[in-house]
């Protein structure tokens, strides 16, 4: 019977190479609009589907007293093509994740420790803000401006997940002030004062 | 022969009601994540697929010397479910479409008249800016901050299209300053000065 | 200037009703293949985007010494159409989430406390198993059989997220033994013994 | 133990109403760009997932000596939202399915009986034609013009499937000649002679 | 006139290389989350779109008295990217296609010969079973457990199609017993007896 | 402070290579069902997102007195993966864009100059025709036959956009008469006269 079964099994296994349920990213290969090309299935191991980087607290001794540790496809190749990713947020007291968007994904935040004031603004300019406690989850719809601020006296930690393996992250202040976008253009398109723009460009390393 | 043909035709026509190639929005019906419910096919006419609102110059006698006239699904119900929409841009001399995003769509701009300086900033904070002349097209990838500024001495006009029937439009200044998002929160999440925030809130009608 | 601005604002706000960046589920309205119809934007508040149910430990005094607390669209209407959801896993010592699939989503598990042995099996019948510790994340590709088992001496807790607002959950034992699927049919399609099938049907409340 | 289990089961079953793996069309309800609204899960039976209409030979005593029997969502509501549908082709000797497209789906044809000459033309105007025998399958990429002709002496039968629950069907001759599209417009946009256009309009019941 | 036309034609043909309506898989090239890279259009022939393997009866002299012959993208490269595929089912008397899922596709079954008892189980653990006769079609929603059993005295044949070029196939018994998944883990996650698990592992070639 | 900030910035920038918001096509690399592989982000400049080809009038001294100038991904690699593209239409007096389809996209037409009579035919064979003037837009749902004709005394110009970076273009006359599709097959599948078919094959360069 085993012999007979073997024949049967062959049928299914012969298409082994092309029956992929997953596509672990070959980060050295080309990227495509749908994600990276796949690592050979023969070389895939369970370690491609496990990532330990979010277990370590991010370093919050910086200007925003916060750290965002990503587990996107670039860090965690097993996510490629699966439409999901994650990140860890560490917010020291008074820490803040500044106003930002994820151009290609919705975000779901789960508070692990502490208290977080989080909010987003809709296209209709309506404001949705809430003080979240441990165990609360909040969803931020795709592409909208949002922020998180430590709302307690101790470090707050959250784990966030995204509806894309590569959600992107655009921080408004970095986009406006941390590059060579000329100050007059920043001022014209944001109505901000020249002094304000130049001060923030200095702080964030921007030029022009 | 016509009689025979008639039988044949019936075959295809019997499924008339459910063979829809389009789904003109019933704007009074419920919305769904994939768009509005459909107007009855029997009531659809060619006028549902034609929109004349972009032929009229927008009023640019305002603070930004610019006007954006949308032809999204809300104005043009025939677009529902088709993954495309449009808008008209009028930029008087010195006019500007301030820094903004479309949370759910890429944008393609075609310059009809005049000169426009346009640009976007990537997640990596790289700046892509170009002075466009009549006939040029420029694409702005989904969800990224971008802007358009009149770069000539006369009125500039552009027609833009989007990869969604409902692309959304989030102007950074409106999101930050034209609502009740408390000033301290704006300041904390953008690093802007209190005076700057309060000045812009006053200009844009925001409170808090 | 404010007056002029007001005119400008009207332009964008006039399309308010149809410029939706989100579609909070009206759970009493009809469902569609893309999700529920939307709650009226005018009635949406920040509470539609926040859910507190995952902050409470599930009751693990049951046969599997485990609890799965879902935050799918049915429990958390703000997720509707956003392609993401979550759940909480509580695994008492010796607890197990039995072999199951999510028909419509990939899953990302984040270990909050304790140790969890987790694994999935591919279409090629390859096994991917790993003992996870606090802070580890593991991804389970869409539709594949997988499981989680407490691998330590104390309660383990995990938060999981999914690439769909409505991922579904099909537990193999429940599908086979907790309904009226006739025992001979279960046996024929699984090669299990009649005694085994009848025993599990008795335990899980199945008939036939 | 059963009591304990019952509690556990409740957990999963409580979200019964919203955990849908399928969405059987309510053909009397509104349609949406993603398909019809769903029949109440409580009223769904196995008969919603079974359709017997393709077991009956179509009537080929007509001008094209052919019949197409659809099993699209309009006839078979269980397909709603599942991205698949089917049809039966009966081709009497000399029968032909005229040049046509499916605007929203690729097609896969399986020959059950007889011989069929089938082909499609690409956007690059390349021709792909093959004489198919019983057991052969051929795929016709989405939206491209294609046709099937009986290539043997006896009736040919095929079953076709589509990558959409509602693939549409646009027969070139019907689109040009079986409606009120004015003859001069047909002639101008197809380069066909006036006599030819008028003859076919007469045959196919067109006017104008 | 032909000369003038030639110029016109050039316009369209110049973009020949990139105007692809199809993407025949280059199975030796890399795979991506959206399918394989494309064979050069210049080398594509009609034979890339035709497959004859389903015309041959599968060998049913095996333990399940059944054979599944796939025409997935791995066997039929023309399907790449088109969202459709097929397979042939041969069920000798008493033959069975054991409980299985397709992780990435819905399935549509068409009975060619004989009688087949088919069914699936929903996430809500509801059972949908029906005895199908020649000409009947039945749809199995994506990712759900289902099975097919010969319900007549003679060989039954069916052709099935899928809503994906690469639907995958996970047979529960193979996933549990035909690999090195340790028996204690199988028992813990399925509630099956040790004896039952070891017996089936022996039959199906599993270890551990 | 700048030093501290630098550490913070590193966090986000370290994933630079894989955080792509766009995927400019490498037209020399392989194509995939989701588009071309991406040009290295380090080599991308603003010029990849700008295209000037639509600013030049097409040559209409040809048989159809019309020109279609495409800005698809093959001409404008920055569109890759963004779900949008464009083209320019020049229609001399009496010019016509013959009956055609775009197999993979909906089209939105904006009239820049002159008058255009445009229309499409649905799967139900209903005709939707309208005379458009400067500033009007009209949408043509995906995959349906449509046409544009100069309806005024002077040259008409339009810019069109599509809901795909690679919409395809299949002109019925070219598909039927500009290749080696045998005349008897054309006649059988279109009901056209032999003389008509041979005349048009001669005009359009077809053989067979």
mmCIF file of N, CA, C and O in Angstrom, chain F residues 132-165:
data_model
loop_
_atom_site.group_PDB
_atom_site.id
_atom_site.type_symbol
_atom_site.label_atom_id
_atom_site.label_comp_id
_atom_site.label_asym_id
_atom_site.label_seq_id
_atom_site.Cartn_x
_atom_site.Cartn_y
_atom_site.Cartn_z
ATOM 1 N N UNK F 132 -19.390 65.898 -27.300
ATOM 2 C CA UNK F 132 -18.669 66.570 -26.222
ATOM 3 C C UNK F 132 -18.028 67.848 -26.724
ATOM 4 O O UNK F 132 -17.503 67.904 -27.836
ATOM 5 N N UNK F 133 -18.061 68.870 -25.857
ATOM 6 C CA UNK F 133 -17.409 70.128 -26.203
ATOM 7 C C UNK F 133 -16.209 70.336 -25.273
ATOM 8 O O UNK F 133 -16.030 69.610 -24.281
ATOM 9 N N UNK F 134 -15.453 71.363 -25.573
ATOM 10 C CA UNK F 134 -14.272 71.695 -24.773
ATOM 11 C C UNK F 134 -14.595 71.723 -23.277
ATOM 12 O O UNK F 134 -15.557 72.370 -22.867
ATOM 13 N N UNK F 135 -13.798 71.014 -22.484
ATOM 14 C CA UNK F 135 -13.990 71.010 -21.035
ATOM 15 C C UNK F 135 -14.826 69.842 -20.533
ATOM 16 O O UNK F 135 -14.838 69.557 -19.334
ATOM 17 N N UNK F 136 -15.549 69.174 -21.432
ATOM 18 C CA UNK F 136 -16.338 68.012 -21.013
ATOM 19 C C UNK F 136 -15.417 66.821 -20.749
ATOM 20 O O UNK F 136 -14.367 66.668 -21.386
ATOM 21 N N UNK F 137 -15.815 65.986 -19.793
ATOM 22 C CA UNK F 137 -15.148 64.705 -19.627
ATOM 23 C C UNK F 137 -16.175 63.598 -19.789
ATOM 24 O O UNK F 137 -17.358 63.758 -19.494
ATOM 25 N N UNK F 138 -15.705 62.456 -20.286
ATOM 26 C CA UNK F 138 -16.581 61.283 -20.445
ATOM 27 C C UNK F 138 -15.781 60.053 -20.037
ATOM 28 O O UNK F 138 -14.593 59.945 -20.337
ATOM 29 N N UNK F 139 -16.454 59.121 -19.350
ATOM 30 C CA UNK F 139 -15.781 57.906 -18.903
ATOM 31 C C UNK F 139 -16.282 56.713 -19.713
ATOM 32 O O UNK F 139 -17.478 56.616 -20.029
ATOM 33 N N UNK F 140 -15.359 55.836 -20.087
ATOM 34 C CA UNK F 140 -15.656 54.624 -20.855
ATOM 35 C C UNK F 140 -15.289 53.432 -19.976
ATOM 36 O O UNK F 140 -14.109 53.184 -19.727
ATOM 37 N N UNK F 141 -16.310 52.683 -19.490
ATOM 38 C CA UNK F 141 -16.019 51.579 -18.558
ATOM 39 C C UNK F 141 -15.119 50.500 -19.171
ATOM 40 O O UNK F 141 -15.160 50.267 -20.386
ATOM 41 N N UNK F 142 -14.366 49.845 -18.308
ATOM 42 C CA UNK F 142 -13.335 48.887 -18.713
ATOM 43 C C UNK F 142 -13.790 47.835 -19.732
ATOM 44 O O UNK F 142 -14.806 47.170 -19.547
ATOM 45 N N UNK F 143 -12.995 47.678 -20.779
ATOM 46 C CA UNK F 143 -13.163 46.567 -21.700
ATOM 47 C C UNK F 143 -14.263 46.710 -22.730
ATOM 48 O O UNK F 143 -14.419 45.839 -23.590
ATOM 49 N N UNK F 144 -15.044 47.793 -22.688
ATOM 50 C CA UNK F 144 -16.171 47.936 -23.621
ATOM 51 C C UNK F 144 -15.752 48.638 -24.912
ATOM 52 O O UNK F 144 -14.883 49.515 -24.914
ATOM 53 N N UNK F 145 -16.393 48.254 -26.015
ATOM 54 C CA UNK F 145 -16.157 48.893 -27.317
ATOM 55 C C UNK F 145 -16.538 50.366 -27.251
ATOM 56 O O UNK F 145 -17.626 50.710 -26.763
ATOM 57 N N UNK F 146 -15.655 51.224 -27.772
ATOM 58 C CA UNK F 146 -15.963 52.655 -27.803
ATOM 59 C C UNK F 146 -15.223 53.317 -28.955
ATOM 60 O O UNK F 146 -14.372 52.706 -29.600
ATOM 61 N N UNK F 147 -15.553 54.588 -29.194
ATOM 62 C CA UNK F 147 -14.999 55.299 -30.351
ATOM 63 C C UNK F 147 -15.050 56.794 -30.086
ATOM 64 O O UNK F 147 -15.770 57.256 -29.192
ATOM 65 N N UNK F 148 -14.259 57.544 -30.866
ATOM 66 C CA UNK F 148 -14.305 59.009 -30.828
ATOM 67 C C UNK F 148 -14.224 59.527 -32.266
ATOM 68 O O UNK F 148 -13.396 59.036 -33.044
ATOM 69 N N UNK F 149 -15.047 60.532 -32.579
ATOM 70 C CA UNK F 149 -15.106 61.081 -33.930
ATOM 71 C C UNK F 149 -15.092 62.604 -33.820
ATOM 72 O O UNK F 149 -15.766 63.171 -32.959
ATOM 73 N N UNK F 150 -14.330 63.253 -34.677
ATOM 74 C CA UNK F 150 -14.351 64.722 -34.712
ATOM 75 C C UNK F 150 -15.753 65.172 -35.132
ATOM 76 O O UNK F 150 -16.259 64.766 -36.173
ATOM 77 N N UNK F 151 -16.360 66.018 -34.307
ATOM 78 C CA UNK F 151 -17.731 66.439 -34.584
ATOM 79 C C UNK F 151 -17.813 67.931 -34.890
ATOM 80 O O UNK F 151 -18.880 68.532 -34.801
ATOM 81 N N UNK F 152 -16.669 68.530 -35.236
ATOM 82 C CA UNK F 152 -16.672 69.952 -35.558
ATOM 83 C C UNK F 152 -15.892 70.191 -36.843
ATOM 84 O O UNK F 152 -15.413 69.241 -37.474
ATOM 85 N N UNK F 153 -15.735 71.458 -37.201
ATOM 86 C CA UNK F 153 -15.052 71.756 -38.444
ATOM 87 C C UNK F 153 -13.544 71.881 -38.313
ATOM 88 O O UNK F 153 -12.831 71.928 -39.318
ATOM 89 N N UNK F 154 -13.059 71.935 -37.081
ATOM 90 C CA UNK F 154 -11.619 72.125 -36.890
ATOM 91 C C UNK F 154 -11.017 70.957 -36.115
ATOM 92 O O UNK F 154 -11.741 70.085 -35.632
ATOM 93 N N UNK F 155 -9.710 70.955 -35.996
ATOM 94 C CA UNK F 155 -9.035 69.881 -35.269
ATOM 95 C C UNK F 155 -9.526 69.822 -33.830
ATOM 96 O O UNK F 155 -9.699 70.853 -33.174
ATOM 97 N N UNK F 156 -9.754 68.608 -33.368
ATOM 98 C CA UNK F 156 -10.128 68.399 -31.970
ATOM 99 C C UNK F 156 -8.960 67.724 -31.260
ATOM 100 O O UNK F 156 -8.243 66.911 -31.854
ATOM 101 N N UNK F 157 -8.779 68.105 -30.005
ATOM 102 C CA UNK F 157 -7.715 67.500 -29.199
ATOM 103 C C UNK F 157 -8.309 67.072 -27.870
ATOM 104 O O UNK F 157 -9.138 67.770 -27.286
ATOM 105 N N UNK F 158 -7.862 65.909 -27.402
ATOM 106 C CA UNK F 158 -8.296 65.442 -26.088
ATOM 107 C C UNK F 158 -7.116 64.804 -25.382
ATOM 108 O O UNK F 158 -6.180 64.315 -26.021
ATOM 109 N N UNK F 159 -7.147 64.858 -24.054
ATOM 110 C CA UNK F 159 -6.188 64.086 -23.276
ATOM 111 C C UNK F 159 -7.010 63.034 -22.545
ATOM 112 O O UNK F 159 -8.073 63.327 -21.989
ATOM 113 N N UNK F 160 -6.540 61.785 -22.597
ATOM 114 C CA UNK F 160 -7.276 60.704 -21.937
ATOM 115 C C UNK F 160 -6.389 60.088 -20.868
ATOM 116 O O UNK F 160 -5.165 60.070 -20.985
ATOM 117 N N UNK F 161 -7.020 59.597 -19.811
ATOM 118 C CA UNK F 161 -6.269 58.866 -18.796
ATOM 119 C C UNK F 161 -6.926 57.508 -18.593
ATOM 120 O O UNK F 161 -8.078 57.301 -18.960
ATOM 121 N N UNK F 162 -6.147 56.572 -18.047
ATOM 122 C CA UNK F 162 -6.588 55.186 -17.900
ATOM 123 C C UNK F 162 -6.342 54.703 -16.474
ATOM 124 O O UNK F 162 -5.395 55.157 -15.813
ATOM 125 N N UNK F 163 -7.139 53.752 -16.050
ATOM 126 C CA UNK F 163 -7.010 53.203 -14.695
ATOM 127 C C UNK F 163 -5.990 52.074 -14.619
ATOM 128 O O UNK F 163 -6.131 51.147 -13.821
ATOM 129 N N UNK F 164 -4.950 52.126 -15.440
ATOM 130 C CA UNK F 164 -3.884 51.122 -15.451
ATOM 131 C C UNK F 164 -2.654 51.747 -16.078
ATOM 132 O O UNK F 164 -2.777 52.616 -16.949
ATOM 133 N N UNK F 165 -1.484 51.327 -15.654
ATOM 134 C CA UNK F 165 -0.246 51.820 -16.268
ATOM 135 C C UNK F 165 -0.032 51.219 -17.648
ATOM 136 O O UNK F 165 0.815 51.679 -18.407
#
